[in-house]
Coordinates of C-alpha atoms and ligand atoms in Angstrom, one line a residue:
Chain A
X804 CA 162.1 41.0 71.0
X805 CA 162.5 44.3 69.2
X806 CA 165.4 46.5 69.9
X807 CA 164.3 49.8 71.3
X808 CA 164.2 52.3 68.5
X809 CA 162.0 55.3 69.3
X810 CA 161.8 56.7 65.8
X811 CA 160.5 53.3 64.7
X812 CA 158.0 53.3 67.5
X813 CA 156.8 56.8 66.6
X814 CA 155.9 55.6 63.1
X815 CA 153.4 53.2 64.7
X816 CA 151.4 56.0 66.1
X817 CA 149.6 58.1 63.5
X818 CA 148.4 60.8 65.9
X819 CA 152.0 61.8 66.6
X820 CA 152.5 63.4 63.2
X821 CA 149.7 65.9 63.8
X822 CA 150.9 69.5 63.3
X823 CA 149.2 72.7 64.3
X824 CA 148.5 75.7 62.0
X825 CA 152.0 77.0 62.6
X826 CA 153.4 73.7 61.4
X827 CA 154.6 72.6 64.8
X828 CA 154.5 68.9 65.4
X829 CA 152.5 67.7 68.5
X830 CA 154.5 67.0 71.6
X831 CA 152.2 64.8 73.6
X832 CA 153.1 64.8 77.3
X833 CA 149.8 63.8 78.8
X834 CA 150.2 60.1 78.7
X835 CA 148.9 59.6 82.3
X836 CA 145.6 60.9 81.2
X837 CA 145.5 58.7 78.1
X838 CA 148.0 57.3 75.7
X839 CA 148.0 57.5 71.9
X840 CA 147.1 54.3 69.9
X841 CA 149.3 52.4 67.5
X842 CA 148.0 51.3 64.1
X843 CA 147.6 47.7 65.2
X844 CA 145.0 48.8 67.8
X845 CA 143.1 51.1 65.5
X846 CA 143.1 48.5 62.7
X847 CA 141.8 45.8 65.1
X848 CA 138.8 48.0 65.9
X849 CA 138.0 48.5 62.2
X850 CA 138.7 44.9 61.4
X851 CA 136.2 43.7 64.1
X852 CA 133.4 45.8 62.8
X853 CA 134.2 44.9 59.2
X854 CA 134.8 41.2 59.5
X855 CA 133.4 39.7 62.7
X856 CA 130.9 41.9 64.4
X857 CA 128.9 39.5 66.6
X858 CA 128.0 39.2 70.2
X859 CA 130.2 37.0 72.4
X860 CA 129.4 33.8 74.4
X861 CA 126.0 33.3 72.8
X862 CA 126.2 33.0 69.0
X863 CA 126.4 29.7 67.1
X864 CA 127.7 31.0 63.9
X865 CA 131.2 31.6 62.6
X866 CA 131.5 35.3 63.5
X867 CA 130.2 34.7 67.0
X868 CA 132.9 32.1 67.5
X869 CA 135.6 34.3 66.2
X870 CA 134.5 37.2 68.3
X871 CA 134.3 35.0 71.4
X872 CA 137.7 33.5 70.7
X873 CA 139.4 36.9 70.2
X874 CA 137.7 38.3 73.3
X875 CA 138.9 35.4 75.4
X876 CA 142.3 35.6 73.8
X877 CA 142.7 39.1 75.4
X878 CA 141.9 37.6 78.8
X879 CA 144.6 35.0 78.4
X880 CA 147.2 37.5 77.1
X881 CA 146.3 40.0 79.9
X882 CA 146.6 37.3 82.6
X883 CA 150.1 36.4 81.3
X884 CA 151.0 40.1 81.0
X885 CA 150.3 40.7 84.7
X886 CA 151.6 37.4 85.8
X887 CA 148.3 36.0 87.1
X888 CA 148.0 32.3 87.8
X889 CA 144.7 31.7 85.9
X890 CA 143.0 33.6 83.0
X891 CA 139.7 33.5 85.0
X892 CA 141.3 35.8 87.6
X893 CA 141.0 38.6 85.1
X894 CA 137.6 40.4 84.8
X895 CA 136.9 43.0 82.1
X896 CA 135.2 46.3 83.1
X897 CA 134.9 49.7 81.6
X898 CA 138.1 50.9 83.2
X899 CA 140.1 51.2 86.4
X900 CA 137.4 53.4 87.9
X901 CA 134.6 50.9 87.3
X902 CA 136.9 48.1 88.6
X903 CA 137.5 49.8 91.9
X904 CA 133.8 50.7 92.3
X905 CA 132.8 47.1 91.6
X906 CA 135.4 45.7 94.0
X907 CA 134.6 48.1 96.8
X908 CA 130.9 47.1 96.5
X909 CA 131.4 43.3 96.3
X910 CA 134.3 43.0 98.7
X911 CA 132.4 45.4 101.0
X912 CA 129.2 43.2 100.9
X913 CA 131.2 40.1 101.6
X914 CA 133.9 41.1 104.0
X915 CA 133.2 44.5 105.6
X916 CA 131.4 44.9 109.0
X917 CA 130.3 47.9 111.0
X918 CA 133.4 49.5 112.5
X919 CA 135.9 48.0 110.1
X920 CA 138.5 50.2 108.5
X921 CA 139.8 50.7 105.0
X922 CA 143.2 52.4 104.7
X923 CA 143.8 54.5 101.6
X924 CA 147.1 56.1 100.8
X925 CA 147.3 59.9 100.2
X926 CA 148.8 59.3 96.8
X927 CA 145.5 57.8 95.5
X928 CA 143.5 59.1 92.5
X929 CA 140.0 60.1 93.5
X930 CA 138.9 56.8 91.9
X931 CA 140.7 54.8 94.5
X932 CA 139.3 57.0 97.4
X933 CA 135.7 57.9 96.7
X934 CA 134.4 54.3 96.1
X935 CA 135.8 53.4 99.6
X936 CA 134.2 56.6 101.1
X937 CA 130.9 55.5 99.6
X938 CA 131.2 52.2 101.5
X939 CA 131.3 54.2 104.7
X940 CA 127.5 54.7 104.4
X941 CA 126.7 51.3 103.0
X942 CA 128.7 49.1 105.4
X943 CA 129.5 51.4 108.3
X944 CA 133.2 51.2 107.8
X945 CA 135.7 54.0 108.3
X946 CA 138.2 55.3 105.7
X947 CA 141.5 56.3 107.1
X948 CA 144.4 58.0 105.3
X949 CA 147.9 56.8 105.0
X950 CA 150.0 60.0 104.8
X951 CA 152.8 60.6 102.3
X952 CA 155.9 62.3 103.5
X953 CA 157.0 65.8 102.2
X954 CA 158.8 64.3 99.2
X955 CA 155.8 62.1 98.2
X956 CA 157.0 58.7 99.6
X957 CA 154.8 56.1 101.3
X958 CA 156.8 54.5 104.2
X959 CA 156.3 51.0 105.5
X960 CA 157.1 52.3 109.0
X961 CA 154.2 54.7 109.0
X962 CA 151.9 52.0 107.6
X963 CA 152.7 49.7 110.5
X964 CA 151.5 52.2 113.0
X965 CA 148.2 52.7 111.1
X966 CA 147.2 49.0 110.8
X967 CA 144.7 47.8 113.4
X968 CA 142.9 44.5 113.9
X969 CA 140.0 46.2 112.2
X970 CA 141.9 47.2 109.0
X971 CA 140.2 45.0 106.4
X972 CA 141.7 46.4 103.3
X973 CA 144.5 48.7 102.1
X974 CA 144.1 50.6 98.8
X975 CA 147.4 51.8 97.3
X976 CA 148.7 52.8 93.9
X977 CA 151.6 51.2 92.1
X978 CA 152.5 54.5 90.5
X979 CA 151.4 58.0 91.6
X980 CA 149.7 59.8 88.7
X981 CA 151.1 63.1 90.0
X982 CA 154.6 62.4 91.3
X983 CA 155.4 59.1 89.6
X984 CA 156.2 57.6 93.0
X985 CA 156.5 53.8 92.9
X986 CA 156.0 52.6 96.5
X987 CA 157.7 49.5 97.7
X988 CA 154.7 47.3 97.2
X989 CA 156.2 44.0 98.0
X990 CA 157.1 45.1 101.5
X991 CA 153.9 47.1 101.9
X992 CA 151.8 44.1 100.9
X993 CA 153.7 41.7 103.2
X994 CA 153.2 44.1 106.0
X995 CA 149.5 44.4 105.4
X996 CA 149.1 40.6 105.0
X997 CA 150.9 40.1 108.3
X998 CA 148.0 42.1 109.8
X999 CA 145.4 40.0 107.9
X1000 CA 144.6 43.0 105.7
X1001 CA 143.7 42.6 102.0
X1002 CA 145.5 44.8 99.5
X1003 CA 144.1 46.4 96.3
X1004 CA 146.7 47.8 94.0
X1005 CA 145.8 50.5 91.5
X1006 CA 147.9 49.7 88.5
X1007 CA 146.4 52.3 86.1
X1008 CA 149.7 54.3 85.8
X1009 CA 152.0 51.3 86.1
X1010 CA 150.9 48.9 83.3
X1011 CA 152.5 50.9 80.5
X1012 CA 155.8 51.5 82.3
X1013 CA 156.7 48.6 84.7
X1014 CA 156.9 44.9 84.4
X1015 CA 154.0 43.6 86.4
X1016 CA 153.7 40.4 88.3
X1017 CA 150.7 40.2 90.6
X1018 CA 151.8 36.8 92.0
X1019 CA 155.2 38.0 92.9
X1020 CA 153.8 41.2 94.4
X1021 CA 151.2 39.0 96.1
X1022 CA 148.4 41.7 95.9
X1023 CA 144.8 40.4 96.4
X1024 CA 143.3 42.7 93.8
X1025 CA 144.8 44.7 90.9
X1026 CA 143.1 47.1 88.5
X1027 CA 144.0 48.9 85.3
X1028 CA 142.6 50.7 82.2
X1029 CA 143.4 49.8 78.6
X1030 CA 143.5 53.4 77.3
X1031 CA 146.5 54.2 79.5
X1032 CA 148.5 51.4 77.9
X1033 CA 148.0 52.2 74.2
X1034 CA 144.7 50.4 74.0
X1035 CA 141.1 51.7 73.3
X1036 CA 139.1 53.7 75.8
X1037 CA 136.1 52.2 77.6
X1038 CA 137.7 49.0 78.7
X1039 CA 139.8 48.0 81.7
X1040 CA 140.0 45.1 84.1
X1041 CA 140.4 43.9 87.6
X1042 CA 142.4 40.9 88.8
X1043 CA 141.6 39.1 92.0
X1044 CA 143.1 36.0 93.5
X1045 CA 140.9 33.1 92.6
X1046 CA 140.4 32.2 96.2
X1047 CA 138.8 35.6 96.8
X1048 CA 136.9 36.0 93.5
X1049 CA 135.1 32.7 94.1
X1050 CA 133.7 33.9 97.4
X1051 CA 132.4 37.3 96.0
X1052 CA 128.8 38.0 95.0
X1053 CA 128.0 39.3 91.5
X1054 CA 128.0 43.0 90.9
X1055 CA 125.6 43.8 88.0
X1056 CA 122.8 41.4 87.2
X1057 CA 121.9 40.5 83.6
X1058 CA 122.9 38.2 80.7
X1059 CA 126.1 36.1 81.0
X1060 CA 126.5 36.4 84.8
X1061 CA 123.9 33.7 85.6
X1062 CA 123.6 29.9 85.5
X1063 CA 119.9 29.2 86.0
X1064 CA 117.1 31.8 86.3
X1065 CA 113.6 31.4 87.7
X1066 CA 110.9 34.0 88.2
X1067 CA 111.9 34.6 91.8
X1068 CA 115.6 33.8 91.9
X1069 CA 118.8 33.0 90.0
X1070 CA 122.1 31.2 90.5
X1071 CA 125.2 33.1 89.7
X1072 CA 127.8 31.8 87.1
X1073 CA 131.3 31.0 88.1
X1074 CA 134.3 33.3 87.5
X1075 CA 135.0 35.3 85.4
X1076 CA 131.4 35.4 83.9
X1077 CA 129.8 36.2 87.3
X1078 CA 131.3 39.7 87.1
X1079 CA 130.7 40.4 83.4
X1080 CA 126.9 41.0 83.0
X1081 CA 125.6 42.2 79.7
X1082 CA 127.3 42.7 76.3
X1083 CA 130.9 43.9 76.8
X1084 CA 132.8 46.3 74.5
X1085 CA 134.0 43.4 72.4
X1086 CA 135.9 45.3 69.8
X1087 CA 137.7 47.4 72.5
X1088 CA 138.6 44.3 74.4
X1089 CA 140.1 42.8 71.2
X1090 CA 141.9 46.1 70.6
X1091 CA 143.2 45.9 74.2
X1092 CA 144.6 42.5 73.3
X1093 CA 146.5 44.1 70.4
X1094 CA 147.9 46.8 72.7
X1095 CA 149.2 44.1 75.0
X1096 CA 150.8 42.3 72.1
X1097 CA 152.3 45.5 71.0
X1098 CA 153.9 46.1 74.4
X1099 CA 155.0 42.6 74.7
X1100 CA 157.3 42.8 71.6
X1101 CA 159.6 45.1 73.6
X1102 CA 162.4 44.2 75.9
X1103 CA 161.1 45.6 79.1
X1104 CA 164.5 46.3 80.5
X1105 CA 165.3 48.6 77.5
X1106 CA 161.8 50.2 77.5
X1107 CA 162.2 51.0 81.2
X1108 CA 165.7 52.3 80.8
X1109 CA 164.7 54.5 77.9
X1110 CA 161.8 56.0 79.7
X1111 CA 164.0 56.6 82.7
X1112 CA 166.6 58.4 80.6
X1113 CA 163.9 60.7 79.2
X1114 CA 162.3 61.5 82.6
X1115 CA 165.7 62.2 84.1
X1116 CA 166.5 64.5 81.2
X1117 CA 163.2 66.2 81.7
X1118 CA 163.9 66.8 85.4
X1119 CA 167.3 68.2 84.6
X1120 CA 166.0 70.5 81.9
X1121 CA 163.1 71.8 84.0
X1122 CA 165.4 72.4 87.0
X1123 CA 167.7 74.5 84.8
X1124 CA 164.8 76.9 84.0
X1125 CA 164.7 79.9 86.3
X1126 CA 161.5 80.1 88.5
X1127 CA 160.7 76.4 87.9
X1128 CA 160.4 74.1 90.9
X1129 CA 159.8 70.4 90.8
X1130 CA 157.2 69.0 93.2
X1131 CA 158.1 66.1 95.4
X1132 CA 161.3 64.0 95.2
X1133 CA 160.2 60.4 95.6
X1134 CA 163.0 57.8 96.3
X1135 CA 161.8 55.6 93.4
X1136 CA 159.6 56.8 90.5
X1137 CA 158.8 56.4 86.9
X1138 CA 157.7 58.4 83.8
X1139 CA 156.0 61.4 85.5
X1140 CA 157.2 64.7 86.9
X1141 CA 155.2 67.6 88.2
X1142 CA 156.3 71.2 88.6
X1143 CA 155.3 74.8 89.3
X1144 CA 156.5 78.0 87.7
X1145 CA 156.9 80.8 90.2
X1146 CA 154.2 83.4 89.7
X1147 CA 152.6 81.7 86.8
X1148 CA 149.5 79.6 87.6
X1149 CA 149.6 76.0 86.2
X1150 CA 146.6 76.8 83.9
X1151 CA 148.4 79.6 82.3
X1152 CA 151.5 77.5 81.8
X1153 CA 149.4 74.8 80.1
X1154 CA 147.6 77.4 77.9
X1155 CA 150.9 78.9 76.8
X1156 CA 152.7 75.7 76.0
X1157 CA 149.6 74.5 74.1
X1158 CA 150.2 77.5 71.8
X1159 CA 153.4 75.7 70.8
X1160 CA 151.5 72.5 70.3
X1161 CA 152.6 70.9 73.5
X1162 CA 149.9 68.9 75.3
X1163 CA 150.3 68.5 79.0
X1164 CA 148.0 68.7 82.0
X1165 CA 147.6 71.3 84.7
X1166 CA 145.4 71.1 87.8
X1167 CA 144.9 68.8 90.8
X1168 CA 144.9 65.6 88.6
X1169 CA 142.1 64.1 90.6
X1170 CA 144.2 64.1 93.7
X1171 CA 142.9 66.8 95.9
X1172 CA 144.1 65.3 99.2
X1173 CA 147.6 64.9 97.8
X1174 CA 147.6 68.6 96.6
X1175 CA 146.7 69.7 100.0
X1176 CA 149.4 67.6 101.6
X1177 CA 152.0 69.0 99.1
X1178 CA 150.8 72.6 99.7
X1179 CA 149.8 73.0 96.0
X1180 CA 146.2 74.0 96.3
X1181 CA 146.2 75.6 92.9
X1182 CA 147.3 72.4 91.3
X1183 CA 150.6 71.6 89.5
X1184 CA 151.8 71.2 85.9
X1185 CA 152.4 67.6 85.0
X1186 CA 154.6 66.0 82.3
X1187 CA 153.8 62.3 81.8
X1188 CA 155.8 60.2 79.3
X1189 CA 154.9 57.5 76.9
X1190 CA 157.0 55.0 75.1
X1191 CA 157.3 57.4 72.1
X1192 CA 158.5 60.6 73.8
X1193 CA 161.9 61.9 72.8
X1194 CA 164.6 64.1 74.2
X1195 CA 163.6 66.6 71.5
X1196 CA 160.1 66.7 73.0
X1197 CA 161.6 67.8 76.3
X1198 CA 163.7 70.5 74.5
X1199 CA 160.5 71.8 72.9
X1200 CA 158.8 71.9 76.3
X1201 CA 161.7 73.8 77.8
X1202 CA 161.5 76.4 75.0
X1203 CA 157.8 76.7 75.5
X1204 CA 158.2 77.4 79.2
X1205 CA 160.7 80.1 78.3
X1206 CA 157.9 81.7 76.2
X1207 CA 155.7 81.5 79.3
X1208 CA 158.4 83.3 81.3
X1209 CA 158.5 86.1 78.7
X1210 CA 154.7 86.5 78.6
X1211 CA 154.7 86.7 82.3
X1212 CA 157.9 88.7 82.7
X1213 CA 158.2 90.0 86.3
Chain B
X1038 CA 144.1 82.1 68.0
X1039 CA 147.2 83.5 69.5
X1040 CA 148.6 84.1 72.9
X1041 CA 148.3 87.8 72.6
X1042 CA 144.5 87.4 72.3
X1043 CA 144.3 85.9 75.7
X1044 CA 147.2 87.3 77.6
X1045 CA 146.8 91.0 77.0
X1046 CA 149.0 93.4 78.9
X1047 CA 146.1 94.8 80.8
X1048 CA 145.1 91.4 82.1
X1049 CA 148.7 90.6 83.1
X1050 CA 148.8 93.9 85.0
X1051 CA 145.5 93.1 86.8
X1052 CA 146.9 89.6 87.6
X1053 CA 150.0 91.2 89.1
X1054 CA 148.2 93.9 91.0
X1055 CA 144.6 93.1 91.3
X1056 CA 142.1 95.7 92.4
X1057 CA 140.1 95.2 95.6
X1058 CA 142.0 92.0 96.4
X1059 CA 141.1 92.1 100.1
X1060 CA 138.8 90.8 102.8
X1061 CA 135.8 93.1 103.4
X1062 CA 134.9 93.5 107.0
X1063 CA 131.6 95.2 106.5
X1064 CA 130.4 93.1 103.6
X1065 CA 126.6 92.7 103.5
X1066 CA 126.9 89.7 101.1
X1067 CA 129.5 87.2 100.2
X1068 CA 129.9 83.9 98.3
X1069 CA 132.5 81.3 97.6
X1070 CA 132.9 79.9 94.1
X1071 CA 135.3 77.2 92.9
X1072 CA 136.0 75.2 89.9
X1073 CA 136.5 71.7 91.2
X1074 CA 138.1 70.5 88.0
X1075 CA 141.0 72.9 88.1
X1076 CA 141.3 74.3 91.6
X1077 CA 140.5 78.0 91.0
X1078 CA 138.7 79.4 94.0
X1079 CA 137.4 82.9 94.9
X1080 CA 135.4 84.5 97.6
X1081 CA 133.5 87.6 96.5
X1082 CA 132.5 90.2 99.1
X1083 CA 129.8 92.8 98.3
X1084 CA 128.5 95.8 100.2
X1085 CA 125.0 96.9 99.3
X1086 CA 123.4 100.0 100.6
X1087 CA 119.9 101.1 99.5
X1088 CA 120.0 98.8 96.6
X1089 CA 123.3 100.2 95.3
X1090 CA 126.5 98.2 95.1
X1091 CA 128.8 100.3 97.2
X1092 CA 131.9 98.0 97.1
X1093 CA 133.0 94.7 95.7
X1094 CA 136.2 92.8 96.7
X1095 CA 137.6 89.3 96.3
X1096 CA 140.1 86.9 97.7
X1097 CA 141.3 83.5 96.6
X1098 CA 143.7 81.7 94.3
X1099 CA 143.4 81.3 90.6
X1100 CA 145.1 81.6 87.3
X1101 CA 145.9 84.9 85.6
X1102 CA 142.6 85.0 83.7
X1103 CA 140.6 84.2 86.8
X1104 CA 142.4 86.9 88.9
X1105 CA 142.3 89.6 86.2
X1106 CA 138.6 89.0 85.5
X1107 CA 137.8 89.1 89.2
X1108 CA 139.7 92.3 89.5
X1109 CA 138.0 94.0 86.6
X1110 CA 134.6 92.9 88.0
X1111 CA 135.2 94.6 91.3
X1112 CA 135.6 98.0 89.5
X1113 CA 132.9 97.4 86.9
X1114 CA 130.1 96.7 89.3
X1115 CA 130.9 99.4 91.9
X1116 CA 128.3 102.2 92.2
X1117 CA 125.8 100.4 90.0
X1118 CA 122.2 99.9 91.2
X1119 CA 121.6 96.3 92.2
X1120 CA 119.4 95.5 89.1
X1121 CA 121.9 97.1 86.8
X1122 CA 124.8 95.1 88.4
X1123 CA 122.9 91.9 88.0
X1124 CA 122.1 92.8 84.4
X1125 CA 125.7 93.7 83.6
X1126 CA 127.0 90.4 85.2
X1127 CA 124.6 88.2 83.3
X1128 CA 125.3 90.0 80.0
X1129 CA 129.0 89.6 80.5
X1130 CA 128.8 85.9 81.3
X1131 CA 126.6 85.5 78.2
X1132 CA 129.0 87.4 76.1
X1133 CA 131.9 85.1 77.0
X1134 CA 130.0 81.9 76.8
X1135 CA 128.2 82.4 73.6
X1136 CA 130.4 83.6 70.8
X1137 CA 127.4 84.6 68.7
X1138 CA 126.5 87.3 71.2
X1139 CA 126.9 90.8 69.7
X1140 CA 129.8 92.7 71.3
X1141 CA 128.5 95.9 73.0
X1142 CA 130.6 99.0 72.5
X1143 CA 130.6 100.1 76.2
X1144 CA 132.8 97.3 77.5
X1145 CA 135.7 99.4 78.5
X1146 CA 138.6 97.4 80.1
X1147 CA 136.5 94.3 80.0
X1148 CA 137.2 94.1 76.3
X1149 CA 140.5 92.6 77.3
X1150 CA 138.7 89.4 78.3
X1151 CA 137.1 88.8 74.9
X1152 CA 140.1 86.6 73.9
X1153 CA 138.7 84.0 76.2
X1154 CA 136.0 83.3 73.7
X1155 CA 138.6 81.6 71.6
X1156 CA 139.8 79.4 74.6
X1157 CA 136.7 77.5 75.7
X1158 CA 138.8 75.6 78.3
X1159 CA 139.3 78.9 80.1
X1160 CA 135.7 80.1 80.2
X1161 CA 135.2 78.9 83.7
X1162 CA 138.3 80.8 84.9
X1163 CA 137.0 84.0 83.4
X1164 CA 133.5 83.8 84.7
X1165 CA 134.1 82.3 88.2
X1166 CA 134.0 85.6 90.1
X1167 CA 131.0 86.8 88.2
X1168 CA 129.0 83.7 89.1
X1169 CA 130.1 84.1 92.7
X1170 CA 128.8 87.7 92.7
X1171 CA 125.4 86.5 91.5
X1172 CA 125.4 83.8 94.2
X1173 CA 126.4 86.3 96.9
X1174 CA 123.6 88.7 96.2
X1175 CA 121.0 85.9 95.9
X1176 CA 122.1 84.0 99.0
X1177 CA 121.3 86.0 102.1
X1178 CA 124.6 85.8 103.9
X1179 CA 125.4 88.5 106.4
Ligands
PLP1731 C1 146.3 56.3 89.4 C2 145.0 56.3 88.6 N1 144.0 55.5 89.0 C3 142.8 55.4 88.4 C4 142.5 56.2 87.3 C5 141.2 56.1 86.6 O1 141.3 55.5 85.4 P1 140.0 55.5 84.4 O2 139.6 57.0 84.3 O3 140.6 55.0 83.1 O4 139.0 54.7 85.0 C6 143.5 57.1 86.8 C7 143.3 57.9 85.7 O5 143.8 59.0 85.6 C8 144.8 57.1 87.5 O6 145.7 57.9 87.1

């Protein structure tokens, strides 16, 4: 285990030394959108194309074997990283969005009937809402919202009242990408299970910040994206309990996902291949494996404590700026804070801080229903941390917001 | 590219006190425009009499660039003949979207919006109301 030394960590990420024309170093505070990549991940991509570029699962030569081995190695590491019981419970996809679309489709086909309900929390990213809405037409189900309270919390007590005998599935995030809220998933899942409701957890924003254990949490399905945990874009995964995955039909048809094929029919392969039709992004999956190895070298307790100290500092600094108001006040949260500056639209804040080479995001963050609930129709400004952000980054942000206040003096 | 290019005094003044920022009871045409990626939204109201734009107003929520551009639009288009107003709108959208477009010398206050050409991410904010105007006069709302 490596001790937590942020300056050391920063040296692993070449992009962080980028300076603008004025010589200002980049302050990257948009980690919820995507994280920067360490050398070990970038090198793995180059290495794959230089030394072992071959397709997986179907080549009989050395490179093919190496590619397959490295690809499957990521599956094993990832299954350990999230605490799954078996590697086959982990399926590679293009990302969290594709994972949820796939699961909505195949779980829908297998388990949803006309009149059933899917409960979706109001914290959800559009990618954990729209795929369920799309099932309304396909399966005749109804999507119901689970409201957040004014501070951005999801309460088990309000959940209980919403569960009915027809609630087949609950879709809920582990970390809100706007407020950083970390709902009490263990209790939430137990409550849903007591009602016979399956639970899909969106881990997109959690994987880089929290220690995950899907067995302990007892979720039925779990999804994530590599690019939000220091890995390459274009690859992600879903986890499903083996007992469910084995009952589900394939999603895409094509190579790899079949056992025998005739002119008029096919038989599907077992898991995980059943859900991985066609050539996967092999280099990116291998790079994803390197990102996991990168994260695993840290002591999670120290990593989490460090990120917590920076987010607490950010909240304190932001609160101290006149006209700045933090949005929401979740009971438990991680790595993310959103705010508004009185009389300065979020876009204008983002444009002005960008002039100081500070990258952050303004808008509704793919969470329109949440924005409506919080009364922030024009969106919010969001700061989202990565492992490499420093107290100095936050000071730079605070200075840049001061600039915004002088541009918009009123 | 500097902040002064985009946040000119005149735009900040229009943002603070926009012209014709009101509902129009006797509008002959109106349209809603929004930018789903960022949340800007405006409704543009137009009153046309005998093929002349007699009044333009707008309502909605948006960033400083969006609001100032909407405000400038309401004054620019007023009292123009309908074909002239359409022309002016299309030319202005073209001017901001395509940096190779020659800058005309009769821009007046609209010149303050030229800075947006250096901030492609803000183009949609600056042209939202103008697109809504075109939509208003082509849709036959009453
Ligand atoms: C909570 C949450 N879920 C899902 C996604 C979608 O991830 P991707 O775009 O990588 O598929 C995001 C991305 O912002 C997210 O924040």
